[in-house]
Every structure is written in C-alpha cells, then in structure tokens.
PDB file of C-alpha atoms in Angstrom:
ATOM      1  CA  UNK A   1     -52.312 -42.984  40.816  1.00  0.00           C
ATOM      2  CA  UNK A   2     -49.263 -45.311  40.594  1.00  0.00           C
ATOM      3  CA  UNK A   3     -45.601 -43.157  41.253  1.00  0.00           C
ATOM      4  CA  UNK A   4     -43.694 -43.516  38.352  1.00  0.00           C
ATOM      5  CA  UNK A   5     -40.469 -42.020  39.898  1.00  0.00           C
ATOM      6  CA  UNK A   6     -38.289 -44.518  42.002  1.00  0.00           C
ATOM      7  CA  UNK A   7     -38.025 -43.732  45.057  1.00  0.00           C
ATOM      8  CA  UNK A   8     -34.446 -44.018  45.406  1.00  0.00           C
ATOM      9  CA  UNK A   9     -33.151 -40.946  43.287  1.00  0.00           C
ATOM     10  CA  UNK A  10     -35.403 -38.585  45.186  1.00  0.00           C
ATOM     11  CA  UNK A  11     -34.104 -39.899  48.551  1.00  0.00           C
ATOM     12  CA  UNK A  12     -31.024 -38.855  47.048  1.00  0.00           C
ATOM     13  CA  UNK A  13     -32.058 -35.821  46.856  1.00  0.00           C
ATOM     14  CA  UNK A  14     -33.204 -35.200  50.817  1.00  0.00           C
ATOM     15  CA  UNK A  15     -30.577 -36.876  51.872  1.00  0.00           C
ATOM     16  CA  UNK A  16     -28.227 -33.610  50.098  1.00  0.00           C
ATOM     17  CA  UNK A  17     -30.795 -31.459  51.368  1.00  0.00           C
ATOM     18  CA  UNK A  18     -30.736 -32.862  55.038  1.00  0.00           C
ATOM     19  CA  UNK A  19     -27.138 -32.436  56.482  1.00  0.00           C
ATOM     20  CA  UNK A  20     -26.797 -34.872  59.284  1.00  0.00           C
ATOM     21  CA  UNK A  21     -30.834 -35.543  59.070  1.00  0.00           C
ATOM     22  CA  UNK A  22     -32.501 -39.195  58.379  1.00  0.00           C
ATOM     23  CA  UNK A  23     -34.465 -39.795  55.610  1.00  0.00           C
ATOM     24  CA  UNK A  24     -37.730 -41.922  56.187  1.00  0.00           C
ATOM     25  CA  UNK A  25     -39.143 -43.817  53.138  1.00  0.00           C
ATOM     26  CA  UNK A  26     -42.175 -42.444  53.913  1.00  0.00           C
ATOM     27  CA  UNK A  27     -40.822 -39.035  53.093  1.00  0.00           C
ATOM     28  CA  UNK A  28     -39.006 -40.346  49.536  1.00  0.00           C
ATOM     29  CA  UNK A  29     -42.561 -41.766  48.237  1.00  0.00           C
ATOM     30  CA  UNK A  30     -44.224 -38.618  49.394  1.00  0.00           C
ATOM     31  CA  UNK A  31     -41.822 -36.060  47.844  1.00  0.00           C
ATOM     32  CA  UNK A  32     -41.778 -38.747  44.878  1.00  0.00           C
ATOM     33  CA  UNK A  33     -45.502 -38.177  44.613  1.00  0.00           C
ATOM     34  CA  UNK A  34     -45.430 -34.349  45.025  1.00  0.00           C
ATOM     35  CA  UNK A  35     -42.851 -34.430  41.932  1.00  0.00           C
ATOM     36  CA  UNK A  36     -44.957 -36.673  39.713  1.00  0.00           C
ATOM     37  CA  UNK A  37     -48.137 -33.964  40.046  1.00  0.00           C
ATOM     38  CA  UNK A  38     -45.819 -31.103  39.618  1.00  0.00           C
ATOM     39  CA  UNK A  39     -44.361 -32.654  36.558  1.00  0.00           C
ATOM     40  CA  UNK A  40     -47.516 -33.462  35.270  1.00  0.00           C
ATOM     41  CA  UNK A  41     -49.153 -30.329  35.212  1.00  0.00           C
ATOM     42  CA  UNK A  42     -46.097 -28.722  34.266  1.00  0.00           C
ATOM     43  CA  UNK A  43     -45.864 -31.027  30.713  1.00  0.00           C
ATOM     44  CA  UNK A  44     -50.152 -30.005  30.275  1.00  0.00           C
ATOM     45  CA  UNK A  45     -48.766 -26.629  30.169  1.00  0.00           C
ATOM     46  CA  UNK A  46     -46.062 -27.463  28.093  1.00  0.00           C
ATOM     47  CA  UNK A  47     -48.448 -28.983  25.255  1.00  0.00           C
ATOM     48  CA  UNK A  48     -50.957 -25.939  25.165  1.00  0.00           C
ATOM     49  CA  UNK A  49     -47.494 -24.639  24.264  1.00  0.00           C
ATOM     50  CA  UNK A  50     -46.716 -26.738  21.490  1.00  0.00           C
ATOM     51  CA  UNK A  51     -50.536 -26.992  20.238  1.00  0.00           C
ATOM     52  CA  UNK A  52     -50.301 -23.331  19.640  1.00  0.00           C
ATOM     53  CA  UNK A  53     -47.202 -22.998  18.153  1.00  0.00           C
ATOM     54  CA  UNK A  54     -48.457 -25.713  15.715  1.00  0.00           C
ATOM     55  CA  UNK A  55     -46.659 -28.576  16.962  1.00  0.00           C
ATOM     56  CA  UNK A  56     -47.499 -31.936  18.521  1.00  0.00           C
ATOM     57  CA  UNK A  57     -43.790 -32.577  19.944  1.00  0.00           C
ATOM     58  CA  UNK A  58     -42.472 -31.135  23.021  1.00  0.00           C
ATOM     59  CA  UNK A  59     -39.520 -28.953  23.056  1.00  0.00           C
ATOM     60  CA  UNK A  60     -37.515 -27.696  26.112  1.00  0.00           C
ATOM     61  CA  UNK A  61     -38.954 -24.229  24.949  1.00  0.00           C
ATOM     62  CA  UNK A  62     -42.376 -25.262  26.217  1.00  0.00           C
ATOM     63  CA  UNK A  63     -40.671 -25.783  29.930  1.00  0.00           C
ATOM     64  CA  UNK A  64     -39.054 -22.379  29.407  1.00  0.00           C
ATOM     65  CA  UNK A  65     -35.936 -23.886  29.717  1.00  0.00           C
ATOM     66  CA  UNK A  66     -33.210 -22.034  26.843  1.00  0.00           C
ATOM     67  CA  UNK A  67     -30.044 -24.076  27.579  1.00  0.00           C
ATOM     68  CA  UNK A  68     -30.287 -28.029  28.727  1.00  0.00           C
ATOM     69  CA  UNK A  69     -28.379 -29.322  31.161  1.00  0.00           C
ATOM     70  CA  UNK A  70     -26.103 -32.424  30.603  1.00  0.00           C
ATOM     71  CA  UNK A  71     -28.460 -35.797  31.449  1.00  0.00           C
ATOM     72  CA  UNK A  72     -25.181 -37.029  33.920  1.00  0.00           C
ATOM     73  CA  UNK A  73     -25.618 -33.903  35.637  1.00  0.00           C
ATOM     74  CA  UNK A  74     -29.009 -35.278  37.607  1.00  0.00           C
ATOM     75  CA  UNK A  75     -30.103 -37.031  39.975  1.00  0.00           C
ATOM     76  CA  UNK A  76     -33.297 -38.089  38.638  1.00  0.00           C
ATOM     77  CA  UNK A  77     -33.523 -40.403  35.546  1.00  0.00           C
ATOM     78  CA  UNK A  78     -35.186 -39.467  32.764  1.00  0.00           C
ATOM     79  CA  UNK A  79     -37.192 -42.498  31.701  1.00  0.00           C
ATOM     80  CA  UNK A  80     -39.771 -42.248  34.368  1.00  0.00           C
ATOM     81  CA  UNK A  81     -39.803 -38.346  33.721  1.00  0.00           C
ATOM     82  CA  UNK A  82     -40.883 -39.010  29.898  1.00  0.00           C
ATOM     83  CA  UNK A  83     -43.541 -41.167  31.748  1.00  0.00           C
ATOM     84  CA  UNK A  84     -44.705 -38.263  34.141  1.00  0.00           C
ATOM     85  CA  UNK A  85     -45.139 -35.975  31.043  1.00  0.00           C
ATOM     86  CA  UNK A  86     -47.025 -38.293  29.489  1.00  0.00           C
ATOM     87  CA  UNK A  87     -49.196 -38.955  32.392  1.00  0.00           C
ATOM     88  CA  UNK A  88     -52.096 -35.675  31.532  1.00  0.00           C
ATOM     89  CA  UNK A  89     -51.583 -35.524  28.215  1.00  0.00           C
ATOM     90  CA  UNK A  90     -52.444 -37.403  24.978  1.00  0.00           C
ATOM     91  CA  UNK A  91     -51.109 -39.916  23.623  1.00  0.00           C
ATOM     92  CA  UNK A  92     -50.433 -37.708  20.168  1.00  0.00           C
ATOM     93  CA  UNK A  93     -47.850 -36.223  21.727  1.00  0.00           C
ATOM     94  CA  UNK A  94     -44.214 -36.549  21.681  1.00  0.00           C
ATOM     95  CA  UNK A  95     -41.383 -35.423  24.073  1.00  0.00           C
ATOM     96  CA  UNK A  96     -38.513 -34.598  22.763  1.00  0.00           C
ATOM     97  CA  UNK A  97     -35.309 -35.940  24.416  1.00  0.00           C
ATOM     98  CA  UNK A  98     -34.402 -32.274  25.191  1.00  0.00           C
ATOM     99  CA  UNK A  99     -37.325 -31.541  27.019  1.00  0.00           C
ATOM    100  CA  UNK A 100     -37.263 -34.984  29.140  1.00  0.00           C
ATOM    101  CA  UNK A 101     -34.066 -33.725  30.122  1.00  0.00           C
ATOM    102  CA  UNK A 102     -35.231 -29.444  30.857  1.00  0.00           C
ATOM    103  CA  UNK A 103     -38.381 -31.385  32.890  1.00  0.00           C
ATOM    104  CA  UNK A 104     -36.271 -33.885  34.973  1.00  0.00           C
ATOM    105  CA  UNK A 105     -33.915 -30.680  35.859  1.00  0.00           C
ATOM    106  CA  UNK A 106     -37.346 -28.502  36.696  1.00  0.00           C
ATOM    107  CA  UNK A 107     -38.466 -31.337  38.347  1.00  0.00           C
ATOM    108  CA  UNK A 108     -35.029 -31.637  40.607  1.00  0.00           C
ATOM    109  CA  UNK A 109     -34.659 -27.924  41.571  1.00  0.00           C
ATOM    110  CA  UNK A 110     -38.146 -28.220  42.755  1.00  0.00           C
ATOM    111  CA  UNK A 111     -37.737 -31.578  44.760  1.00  0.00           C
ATOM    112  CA  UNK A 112     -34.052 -29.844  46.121  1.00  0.00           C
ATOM    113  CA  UNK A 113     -36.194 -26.733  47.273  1.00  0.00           C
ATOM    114  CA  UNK A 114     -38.469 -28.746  49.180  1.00  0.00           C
ATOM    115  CA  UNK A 115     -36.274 -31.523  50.776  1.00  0.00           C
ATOM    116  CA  UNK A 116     -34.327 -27.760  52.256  1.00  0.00           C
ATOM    117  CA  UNK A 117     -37.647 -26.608  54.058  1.00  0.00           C
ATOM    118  CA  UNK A 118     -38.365 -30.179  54.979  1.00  0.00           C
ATOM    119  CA  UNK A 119     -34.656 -30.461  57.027  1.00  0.00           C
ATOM    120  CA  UNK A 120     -35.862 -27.024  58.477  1.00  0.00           C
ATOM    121  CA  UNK A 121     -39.380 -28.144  59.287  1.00  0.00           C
ATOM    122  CA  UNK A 122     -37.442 -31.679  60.627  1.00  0.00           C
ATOM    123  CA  UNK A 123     -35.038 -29.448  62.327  1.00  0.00           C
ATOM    124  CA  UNK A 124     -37.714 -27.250  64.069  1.00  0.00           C
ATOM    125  CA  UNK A 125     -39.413 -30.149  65.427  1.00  0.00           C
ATOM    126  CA  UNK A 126     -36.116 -31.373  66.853  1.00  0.00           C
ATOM    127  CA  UNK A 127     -36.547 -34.369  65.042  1.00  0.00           C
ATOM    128  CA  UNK A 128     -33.499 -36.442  63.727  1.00  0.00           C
ATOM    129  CA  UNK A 129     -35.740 -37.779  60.811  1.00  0.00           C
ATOM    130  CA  UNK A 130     -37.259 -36.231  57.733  1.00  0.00           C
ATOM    131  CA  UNK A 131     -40.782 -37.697  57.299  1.00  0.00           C
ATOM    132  CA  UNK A 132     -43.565 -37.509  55.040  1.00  0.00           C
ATOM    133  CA  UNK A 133     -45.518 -35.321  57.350  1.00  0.00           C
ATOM    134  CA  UNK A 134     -42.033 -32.338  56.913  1.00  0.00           C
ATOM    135  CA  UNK A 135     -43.128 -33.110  53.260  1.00  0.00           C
ATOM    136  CA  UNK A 136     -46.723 -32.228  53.720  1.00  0.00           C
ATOM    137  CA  UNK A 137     -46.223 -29.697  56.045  1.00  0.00           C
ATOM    138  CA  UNK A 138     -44.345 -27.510  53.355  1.00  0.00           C
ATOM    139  CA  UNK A 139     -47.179 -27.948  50.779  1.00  0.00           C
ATOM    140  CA  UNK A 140     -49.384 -27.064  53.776  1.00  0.00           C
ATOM    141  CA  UNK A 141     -47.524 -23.625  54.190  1.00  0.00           C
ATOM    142  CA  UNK A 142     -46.002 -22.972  50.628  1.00  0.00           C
ATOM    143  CA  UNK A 143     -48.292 -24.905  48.390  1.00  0.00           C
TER     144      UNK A 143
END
C-alpha cells in the first residue's frame, strides 16, 4: 500500500509534539502510514453512514464531527486526505469538502496524540530521537 500523505506535514506534527526531541524520517513515514489506515477505516465507517441514511456523499456528520474547523487551521492538507477516504471505499462515493476537512482534523488530533506518547516513549529510552520503533511501540501498547 502506497502512503498517500506526505511525509512532511506529519513531521510537522512530531516535531510540536517532541519539545527539544529529533524527528527521524523513519518515524514521519511510519506515523504517516498509521494515519492513512486510521483514516481509511474511519471513511468505511463513514459510508455505512451515508448508505443508510440514503446517501452516496459523505458529510462531516458521518465522522461525527458537528462544527468544521477552518482548512488554514491544519497541518495536514486535505487533498491526500480525500485520497485516504477514498482508499476502502467505492468509487460511487463522494466526499464532501466538509468532511475532507472534519477527517483531516480527526486524522490530526489522532497523529498529535501519538507523536505525545512517542516523545515519552523517546524520552524513556533516553533517546534524543523519535523513531519509527516510539511509533510502533505505542500501537504495541495502546493499539
């Protein structure tokens, strides 16, 4: 599976995360991957969602998300994010610009949340450097 997220927004968001902390690349493309699945899975539920309510668009409402933040408020573009809700569902459905934006800002609370217990786990290991394995670690412990 090809990572549709740059890697350069989410090692954005470790680096705010990490304090005084490194950031390996290794770490970017892993969280990067971890956000892509999440995202995924989170847009399958958002189309059972729409399917029931009759509708083959996608609406912030099927990410349980009420009021939409303001696209220049994130980190994480939304282009690749319509992309990652696309990813597990069909092609007959459509995202709605509203809910590109509620997923990226799911999507970026989620990433922040980890990249925090990855500058622990870094931390903890008295390690100067968050890596991929801080990443994996967490999923290990928190899934």
């Amino acid at each position: 599976m090809s990572v549709e997220l740059p890697f350069a927004p989410v090692d954005t968001i470790i680096r705010r995360n990490a304090g005084d902390l490194r950031v390996s690349a290794d770490a970017a493309e892993e969280l990067a991957r971890r956000i892509q699945r999440h995202g995924a899975e989170l847009a399958v539920d958002a189309a059972k969602r729409a399917s029931a309510d009759g509708r083959k668009t996608l609406m912030s409402d099927d990410f349980g998300v009420e009021q939409v933040v303001d696209k220049a408020d994130l980190e994480l573009p939304v282009a690749p994010v319509d992309r990652i809700a696309r990813l597990d569902i069909t092609d007959d459905y459509r995202v709605a610009m509203d809910a590109r934006i509620a997923l990226a800002d799911i999507l970026e609370d989620y990433a922040d949340n980890v990249a925090k217990a990855a500058a622990i786990l870094a931390h903890h290991a008295d390690r100067r450097t968050v890596k991929a394995e801080d990443i994996e670690t967490y999923f290990e412990l928190f899934g």
